[in-house]
Coordinates of C-alpha atoms and ligand atoms in Angstrom, one line a residue:
X1 CA 135.1 78.3 -25.3
X2 CA 138.6 78.2 -26.0
X3 CA 140.5 79.6 -23.0
X4 CA 143.0 81.7 -23.3
X5 CA 145.5 84.4 -21.9
X6 CA 144.4 88.0 -21.6
X7 CA 146.1 89.8 -24.3
X8 CA 149.3 91.4 -23.6
X9 CA 150.0 88.6 -21.1
X10 CA 153.0 85.9 -20.8
X11 CA 153.5 82.6 -19.2
X12 CA 157.0 82.1 -18.4
X13 CA 157.6 78.3 -19.1
X14 CA 160.0 76.3 -17.4
X15 CA 162.8 76.2 -19.8
X16 CA 162.5 80.2 -19.9
X17 CA 161.7 80.5 -15.9
X18 CA 165.2 79.7 -15.5
X19 CA 166.6 82.7 -17.1
X20 CA 164.5 84.5 -15.3
X21 CA 165.6 83.4 -11.9
X22 CA 169.3 83.6 -13.0
X23 CA 168.7 87.8 -13.8
X24 CA 166.9 88.2 -10.7
X25 CA 169.6 86.5 -8.7
X26 CA 172.4 88.6 -10.3
X27 CA 170.2 91.6 -9.5
X28 CA 169.4 90.8 -5.9
X29 CA 173.3 90.1 -5.5
X30 CA 174.4 93.1 -7.1
X31 CA 171.4 95.0 -4.9
X32 CA 173.1 93.7 -1.9
X33 CA 176.6 94.7 -2.7
X34 CA 174.9 98.5 -2.1
X35 CA 173.3 97.6 1.3
X36 CA 169.7 97.6 -0.4
X37 CA 166.8 94.8 1.0
X38 CA 163.9 93.9 -0.4
X39 CA 160.5 95.0 -0.1
X40 CA 157.4 93.3 -1.3
X41 CA 154.1 95.8 -1.5
X42 CA 150.6 95.1 -2.8
X43 CA 150.2 94.2 -6.7
X44 CA 146.7 96.4 -6.3
X45 CA 146.6 99.8 -4.5
X46 CA 144.1 102.7 -4.0
X47 CA 143.8 104.8 -7.1
X48 CA 145.0 107.8 -5.8
X49 CA 148.2 106.3 -4.4
X50 CA 149.2 106.3 -7.9
X51 CA 147.1 109.0 -9.6
X52 CA 148.2 112.3 -8.3
X53 CA 151.7 111.3 -7.3
X54 CA 152.5 109.7 -11.0
X55 CA 150.6 112.7 -12.2
X56 CA 147.1 113.2 -13.1
X57 CA 148.0 114.1 -16.7
X58 CA 150.6 111.3 -17.5
X59 CA 150.0 108.8 -20.2
X60 CA 150.3 106.3 -17.4
X61 CA 147.3 107.3 -15.2
X62 CA 145.1 109.0 -18.0
X63 CA 145.5 105.9 -20.4
X64 CA 146.9 102.9 -18.9
X65 CA 145.7 102.5 -15.6
X66 CA 143.9 99.0 -14.3
X67 CA 141.6 100.5 -12.3
X68 CA 138.5 99.0 -11.2
X69 CA 136.0 99.4 -8.2
X70 CA 135.9 96.5 -5.6
X71 CA 132.7 95.1 -4.1
X72 CA 133.3 97.7 -1.1
X73 CA 133.1 100.3 -3.9
X74 CA 136.6 101.1 -3.3
X75 CA 138.5 102.5 -6.0
X76 CA 141.6 100.2 -6.7
X77 CA 144.2 99.9 -9.3
X78 CA 146.8 97.4 -10.3
X79 CA 150.2 98.8 -9.9
X80 CA 151.5 100.5 -13.0
X81 CA 155.0 101.0 -11.5
X82 CA 156.7 100.5 -8.2
X83 CA 158.0 103.9 -6.9
X84 CA 154.8 105.3 -5.7
X85 CA 153.4 101.7 -3.2
X86 CA 157.1 102.1 -2.0
X87 CA 157.0 105.6 -0.9
X88 CA 153.3 105.0 0.5
X89 CA 154.6 101.8 2.5
X90 CA 157.8 104.1 3.8
X91 CA 155.6 106.6 5.3
X92 CA 152.9 104.7 6.3
X93 CA 155.2 102.0 8.2
X94 CA 157.3 105.0 9.3
X95 CA 160.6 103.7 7.8
X96 CA 162.0 107.1 8.4
X97 CA 161.8 107.0 12.2
X98 CA 165.2 105.5 13.4
X99 CA 168.4 107.9 12.3
X100 CA 170.6 104.8 11.9
X101 CA 169.4 103.2 9.3
X102 CA 169.5 105.9 7.2
X103 CA 169.8 106.0 3.8
X104 CA 167.1 103.2 3.7
X105 CA 167.7 101.5 0.6
X106 CA 164.9 99.2 -0.7
X107 CA 164.5 97.0 -3.7
X108 CA 161.7 95.2 -5.4
X109 CA 161.1 92.7 -8.2
X110 CA 157.5 92.0 -9.5
X111 CA 154.4 92.6 -11.7
X112 CA 153.4 96.0 -13.1
X113 CA 150.3 96.3 -14.8
X114 CA 149.7 99.0 -17.8
X115 CA 146.8 99.1 -20.2
X116 CA 149.1 99.3 -23.6
X117 CA 149.0 98.4 -26.9
X118 CA 150.9 95.1 -26.8
X119 CA 154.2 94.7 -29.2
X120 CA 157.8 93.7 -29.0
X121 CA 159.1 94.8 -24.9
X122 CA 155.5 95.8 -24.1
X123 CA 153.3 94.4 -22.5
X124 CA 150.3 94.4 -20.1
X125 CA 151.7 92.6 -17.6
X126 CA 155.2 92.9 -17.1
X127 CA 157.9 92.8 -14.3
X128 CA 160.0 95.4 -13.0
X129 CA 163.2 95.2 -10.7
X130 CA 163.0 98.4 -9.0
X131 CA 165.1 100.4 -6.3
X132 CA 164.5 103.2 -3.9
X133 CA 166.9 105.0 -1.6
X134 CA 165.3 107.4 0.8
X135 CA 167.2 109.8 2.5
X136 CA 170.1 111.2 1.0
X137 CA 170.4 114.7 -1.2
X138 CA 174.1 113.4 -2.0
X139 CA 174.8 113.6 -5.5
X140 CA 177.1 110.6 -4.9
X141 CA 173.6 108.8 -4.3
X142 CA 172.5 109.7 -7.7
X143 CA 175.5 108.5 -9.0
X144 CA 175.8 105.6 -7.2
X145 CA 172.3 104.0 -7.8
X146 CA 173.4 104.7 -11.8
X147 CA 176.5 102.8 -11.3
X148 CA 174.6 99.9 -10.1
X149 CA 172.2 99.4 -12.8
X150 CA 175.5 99.5 -15.0
X151 CA 177.3 97.1 -13.1
X152 CA 173.9 95.1 -13.4
X153 CA 174.3 95.4 -17.0
X154 CA 178.1 94.3 -16.9
X155 CA 177.6 91.2 -14.8
X156 CA 175.3 89.9 -17.1
X157 CA 177.5 90.7 -20.2
X158 CA 174.9 93.5 -22.0
X159 CA 176.8 95.8 -24.3
X160 CA 176.1 99.0 -26.0
X161 CA 174.0 100.5 -23.5
X162 CA 174.0 104.5 -23.4
X163 CA 173.3 106.1 -20.4
X164 CA 171.0 109.5 -21.0
X165 CA 171.3 112.1 -18.6
X166 CA 169.3 115.4 -17.9
X167 CA 168.3 117.1 -14.9
X168 CA 164.8 118.9 -14.2
X169 CA 166.3 121.2 -11.4
X170 CA 164.2 122.2 -8.8
X171 CA 160.8 123.6 -8.8
X172 CA 162.1 126.7 -9.2
X173 CA 164.3 126.0 -11.9
X174 CA 161.0 124.0 -13.6
X175 CA 158.5 127.0 -13.3
X176 CA 161.1 129.2 -14.9
X177 CA 161.6 126.5 -17.9
X178 CA 158.1 125.5 -18.3
X179 CA 156.9 129.0 -19.0
X180 CA 160.0 129.3 -21.6
X181 CA 158.6 126.1 -23.0
X182 CA 155.2 127.8 -23.3
X183 CA 156.5 130.6 -25.4
X184 CA 158.3 128.4 -27.3
X185 CA 155.6 126.3 -28.3
X186 CA 152.6 128.4 -28.0
X187 CA 153.6 129.9 -31.7
X188 CA 153.8 126.0 -32.8
X189 CA 150.4 124.7 -31.2
X190 CA 148.8 124.0 -34.7
X191 CA 151.7 121.4 -35.8
X192 CA 151.6 119.7 -33.1
X193 CA 149.7 116.1 -32.2
X194 CA 146.1 116.5 -30.7
X195 CA 147.6 114.9 -27.6
X196 CA 150.6 117.2 -27.2
X197 CA 148.0 120.1 -27.7
X198 CA 146.4 119.2 -24.8
X199 CA 149.8 118.4 -23.2
X200 CA 150.6 121.9 -23.9
X201 CA 147.8 123.6 -21.7
X202 CA 148.2 120.5 -18.9
X203 CA 151.6 119.9 -18.5
X204 CA 153.8 121.5 -21.3
X205 CA 157.4 119.3 -20.6
X206 CA 155.5 116.4 -21.5
X207 CA 155.3 117.5 -24.9
X208 CA 159.1 117.0 -25.1
X209 CA 158.6 113.1 -23.9
X210 CA 156.1 112.5 -26.8
X211 CA 156.9 109.9 -29.5
X212 CA 154.7 111.4 -32.2
X213 CA 156.8 112.4 -35.6
X214 CA 155.4 116.1 -35.3
X215 CA 155.8 116.5 -31.7
X216 CA 159.5 115.5 -32.0
X217 CA 160.1 117.9 -35.0
X218 CA 158.6 121.0 -32.9
X219 CA 160.5 120.2 -29.6
X220 CA 163.7 120.1 -32.1
X221 CA 164.8 123.7 -31.0
X222 CA 162.9 123.7 -28.1
X223 CA 164.8 125.6 -25.0
X224 CA 166.9 123.6 -23.0
X225 CA 166.1 123.0 -19.2
X226 CA 169.6 123.1 -18.5
X227 CA 169.9 126.8 -19.4
X228 CA 167.1 127.4 -16.6
X229 CA 168.5 125.8 -13.9
X230 CA 169.4 127.7 -10.9
X231 CA 172.6 127.7 -8.4
X232 CA 171.6 125.1 -6.7
X233 CA 170.3 122.8 -9.1
X234 CA 173.2 123.7 -11.3
X235 CA 175.7 122.6 -8.4
X236 CA 173.9 119.1 -8.2
X237 CA 174.1 118.1 -11.6
X238 CA 177.8 119.3 -12.0
X239 CA 178.5 117.2 -9.4
X240 CA 176.7 114.1 -10.5
X241 CA 178.4 114.8 -13.9
X242 CA 181.7 114.8 -12.2
X243 CA 181.4 111.8 -10.6
X244 CA 180.0 109.7 -13.3
X245 CA 183.4 110.7 -14.7
X246 CA 185.1 109.6 -11.7
X247 CA 183.6 106.3 -12.5
X248 CA 184.3 106.1 -15.8
X249 CA 180.7 105.5 -16.7
X250 CA 179.9 107.2 -20.4
X251 CA 176.8 109.3 -20.3
X252 CA 175.2 111.5 -23.1
X253 CA 173.2 114.6 -22.1
X254 CA 169.7 114.4 -23.3
X255 CA 167.7 117.7 -22.7
X256 CA 164.6 116.4 -23.9
X257 CA 164.1 113.5 -21.9
X258 CA 161.9 114.6 -19.4
X259 CA 160.5 110.9 -18.1
X260 CA 156.7 109.7 -17.7
X261 CA 156.4 110.7 -14.3
X262 CA 155.5 113.7 -12.7
X263 CA 157.3 113.4 -9.2
X264 CA 161.2 113.8 -10.7
X265 CA 163.5 116.5 -9.7
X266 CA 167.0 117.3 -10.3
X267 CA 168.7 114.0 -11.8
X268 CA 166.8 112.0 -14.3
X269 CA 168.2 109.3 -16.5
X270 CA 167.1 106.1 -18.9
X271 CA 169.7 103.3 -19.9
X272 CA 168.8 102.9 -23.5
X273 CA 169.9 100.2 -26.4
X274 CA 169.1 99.0 -29.5
X275 CA 167.0 96.4 -30.6
X276 CA 166.6 95.9 -34.5
X277 CA 167.6 99.2 -35.2
X278 CA 164.8 100.8 -32.7
X279 CA 165.8 102.2 -29.4
X280 CA 164.5 100.9 -26.1
X281 CA 164.9 102.0 -22.7
X282 CA 165.4 98.9 -20.0
X283 CA 166.0 101.3 -17.4
X284 CA 164.8 104.5 -16.2
X285 CA 164.6 106.7 -12.8
X286 CA 165.8 109.5 -11.4
X287 CA 165.5 111.8 -7.8
X288 CA 162.1 112.5 -6.2
X289 CA 162.8 115.0 -3.5
X290 CA 159.3 116.0 -2.9
X291 CA 157.2 112.4 -3.1
X292 CA 157.6 111.3 0.8
X293 CA 156.3 115.0 1.7
X294 CA 153.4 114.4 -0.6
X295 CA 152.9 111.1 1.2
X296 CA 152.5 113.3 4.2
X297 CA 155.8 112.2 5.5
X298 CA 158.8 114.1 6.4
X299 CA 160.7 116.1 4.3
X300 CA 162.9 113.2 2.6
X301 CA 165.0 113.1 -0.6
X302 CA 164.6 109.7 -2.8
X303 CA 166.4 108.5 -5.8
X304 CA 165.3 105.2 -7.2
X305 CA 165.0 103.5 -11.1
X306 CA 162.9 100.9 -12.5
X307 CA 164.2 98.1 -15.3
X308 CA 161.9 96.0 -17.1
X309 CA 162.5 92.8 -17.0
X310 CA 160.9 91.5 -20.8
X311 CA 163.3 94.3 -22.4
X312 CA 166.2 93.2 -20.5
X313 CA 165.4 89.4 -21.4
X314 CA 164.8 90.5 -24.8
X315 CA 168.1 92.3 -25.6
X316 CA 170.1 89.3 -23.7
X317 CA 168.4 87.3 -26.6
X318 CA 168.9 89.9 -29.3
X319 CA 172.6 90.3 -28.1
X320 CA 173.1 86.8 -28.4
X321 CA 174.2 86.4 -24.4
X322 CA 174.1 82.9 -23.1
X323 CA 173.7 82.4 -19.9
X324 CA 175.7 80.3 -17.4
X325 CA 172.6 77.7 -17.2
X326 CA 173.2 74.2 -17.2
X327 CA 170.3 72.1 -16.7
X328 CA 171.1 68.7 -15.3
X329 CA 170.0 65.9 -12.6
X330 CA 172.2 64.4 -10.3
X331 CA 170.6 61.0 -10.5
X332 CA 168.3 58.7 -12.7
X333 CA 167.0 55.9 -11.0
X334 CA 165.6 53.2 -13.5
X335 CA 163.0 51.1 -12.0
X336 CA 162.2 47.5 -13.2
X337 CA 159.3 45.5 -12.0
X338 CA 156.6 46.3 -9.8
X339 CA 158.3 45.0 -6.4
X340 CA 161.2 47.7 -7.2
X341 CA 158.5 50.5 -6.5
X342 CA 159.1 51.3 -2.9
X343 CA 162.3 50.6 -2.5
X344 CA 162.8 53.2 -5.8
X345 CA 161.1 55.9 -3.5
X346 CA 162.9 55.1 -0.3
X347 CA 166.6 55.6 -2.3
X348 CA 165.3 58.7 -4.3
X349 CA 164.5 59.9 -1.1
X350 CA 167.8 59.0 0.6
X351 CA 169.5 60.5 -2.4
X352 CA 167.6 63.6 -2.5
X353 CA 167.8 64.3 1.5
X354 CA 171.8 64.4 1.2
X355 CA 171.4 67.3 -1.5
X356 CA 171.1 66.0 -4.7
X357 CA 168.7 66.2 -7.3
X358 CA 166.9 62.7 -8.0
X359 CA 164.2 61.6 -10.6
X360 CA 162.8 58.3 -11.2
X361 CA 160.5 56.1 -13.3
X362 CA 157.1 56.3 -12.3
X363 CA 155.5 54.7 -15.3
X364 CA 156.9 50.9 -15.7
X365 CA 158.2 51.8 -18.9
X366 CA 160.5 49.6 -20.5
X367 CA 164.7 50.2 -19.7
X368 CA 165.5 51.8 -23.1
X369 CA 162.8 54.6 -22.4
X370 CA 163.5 55.6 -19.2
X371 CA 167.5 55.6 -20.6
X372 CA 165.8 58.0 -22.7
X373 CA 164.7 60.0 -19.9
X374 CA 167.8 60.0 -18.3
X375 CA 169.5 61.6 -21.2
X376 CA 166.2 64.3 -21.7
X377 CA 166.8 65.4 -18.2
X378 CA 170.6 65.1 -18.4
X379 CA 171.2 62.8 -15.6
X380 CA 175.1 62.4 -14.7
X381 CA 174.4 59.2 -13.0
X382 CA 172.2 56.3 -13.7
X383 CA 171.5 53.9 -10.9
X384 CA 169.4 50.8 -12.0
X385 CA 167.0 49.0 -9.6
X386 CA 165.2 45.6 -10.3
X387 CA 164.1 42.8 -8.5
X388 CA 167.5 41.1 -8.5
X389 CA 169.2 44.1 -6.7
X390 CA 166.6 43.9 -4.1
X391 CA 167.6 40.5 -3.6
X392 CA 171.2 41.4 -3.4
X393 CA 170.9 44.1 -1.5
X394 CA 173.1 46.5 -3.8
X395 CA 172.8 48.3 -7.4
X396 CA 175.3 49.4 -10.1
X397 CA 175.8 53.3 -10.3
X398 CA 176.8 54.4 -13.9
X399 CA 178.3 57.6 -14.9
X400 CA 176.2 58.5 -17.9
X401 CA 179.1 60.3 -19.5
X402 CA 182.0 58.0 -19.1
X403 CA 179.6 54.9 -19.0
X404 CA 182.1 53.8 -15.9
X405 CA 180.3 51.9 -13.3
X406 CA 180.8 50.6 -9.6
X407 CA 178.5 48.3 -7.4
X408 CA 177.4 49.9 -4.1
X409 CA 175.2 48.4 -1.1
X410 CA 171.7 50.2 -0.2
X411 CA 173.2 50.8 3.3
X412 CA 176.0 53.3 1.7
X413 CA 173.7 55.0 -0.4
X414 CA 171.6 55.7 2.5
X415 CA 174.3 57.2 4.5
X416 CA 177.2 58.0 2.3
X417 CA 176.0 58.9 -0.9
X418 CA 178.0 62.4 -1.6
X419 CA 181.4 60.3 -1.2
X420 CA 180.2 57.6 -4.2
X421 CA 178.6 60.6 -6.2
X422 CA 182.3 62.0 -5.7
X423 CA 184.5 58.7 -6.7
X424 CA 182.1 58.4 -10.2
X425 CA 180.9 61.7 -11.0
Ligands
ATP501 P1 158.1 103.9 -22.5 O1 158.6 105.0 -22.8 O2 158.9 102.8 -23.5 O3 156.6 103.8 -22.4 P2 158.3 104.5 -19.7 O4 158.6 105.8 -19.5 O5 156.5 104.4 -19.6 O6 158.6 103.6 -21.0 P3 158.9 103.6 -17.2 O7 157.5 104.3 -16.4 O8 159.7 104.5 -16.9 O9 159.1 103.4 -18.5 O10 159.2 102.5 -16.5 C1 160.5 101.6 -16.4 C2 160.7 100.5 -17.3 O11 159.8 99.5 -17.1 C3 161.2 101.0 -18.7 O12 162.2 101.6 -18.9 C4 160.8 99.5 -19.4 O13 162.1 98.8 -19.5 C5 160.0 98.9 -18.4 N1 158.4 98.9 -19.0 C6 157.4 100.1 -18.9 N2 156.1 99.6 -19.4 C7 156.5 98.5 -20.1 C8 155.6 98.0 -20.5 N3 154.1 97.7 -20.8 N4 156.0 96.7 -21.1 C9 157.5 96.2 -20.6 N5 158.2 96.9 -20.4 C10 157.8 98.3 -19.9
MG502 MG1 155.1 104.2 -21.0

């Protein structure tokens, strides 16, 4: 049997993983500037943590869940997204308790799982970085969180991302709009896709989100939710818009964007970019003021986003953005003859303990082959160690670029390698 990875998954190999680490580090550093701390929740959750909070009628829950019954007959699902698990954890660990910590800001980086049809930028195991902020209903929080994602794109050098913005208002506004949308869509029912006919009964706002052509045509002249915002919702949305303008963050209003999850209210947003002429969302999020209460916590406003790392890396590649990754090794130790084996071990360890990266030959190869390895690993310095060097108690160190050489005793390498390295490299 030929063993292969499951459909829709990826091995992230050395050579690629450096890019992942780089992007993740930039994200961590950016989030730190906004006073975020990291949270790590389990890769799997009780099915109910996801199902009702994300929404019983959403694609994620109805079609895309990796759920199963474990040996104890518990209904479990691999997590398809990060917000519901973080809210579950926030309530379970009573992170709301101390007032001094407010707002509580947390980010996560990790795998998510959705049973989808794999294609470019769409996998079954994918990775998100996401953030959640609890305890502030201030529109400045909405704007600051959006600005944080925007700063991340800027720091990575990503161009041409467009911020799409909409408001779902509060519950009252949404109910009024829901009825208006039903009134508009009902006469068009037969022209809708099968899925959207079902959505019209179960969750009509979802029709706006459909990617089917016939649905897109049908909703073209749909009423706008922004015409149904009550005073509170309007005030919040106006404040968000004006603060985005204060920060010079360009945006477009997209009234047909409703997001694929049920827990949102007020501000929702997506960052969209073009890849090969088709639009791809890299980052999406919004406000979820009712979610903590839904998990039996105290009334607590929330705001967050999720950002797809595969899509982010895809965009970096498509936009030809070179990440500042210079793979290199400080030292390669060429080893000649069996008698040098143990001394070689001693020397590379001494070098590593003084903070430098070092590799050596383990395979008793010819010297030429060892120098080839040194070049392959982009070694900055080559040290050659053979029997005569051991007898003399000293080795020759060569700058692998300038070919400049110096000879030093073992003692100096053991005690003062930093100094030697600085003079030669
Ligand atoms: P889409 O409309 O593209 O299916 P979504 O609305 O389902 O996206 P969210 O649940 O908002 O996506 O997830 C946030 C981000 O996670 C997306 O913007 C995207 O970058 C990423 N993402 C979602 N699903 C996948 C997937 N199957 N593979 C890779 N990345 C994904
Ligand atoms: Mg989706």
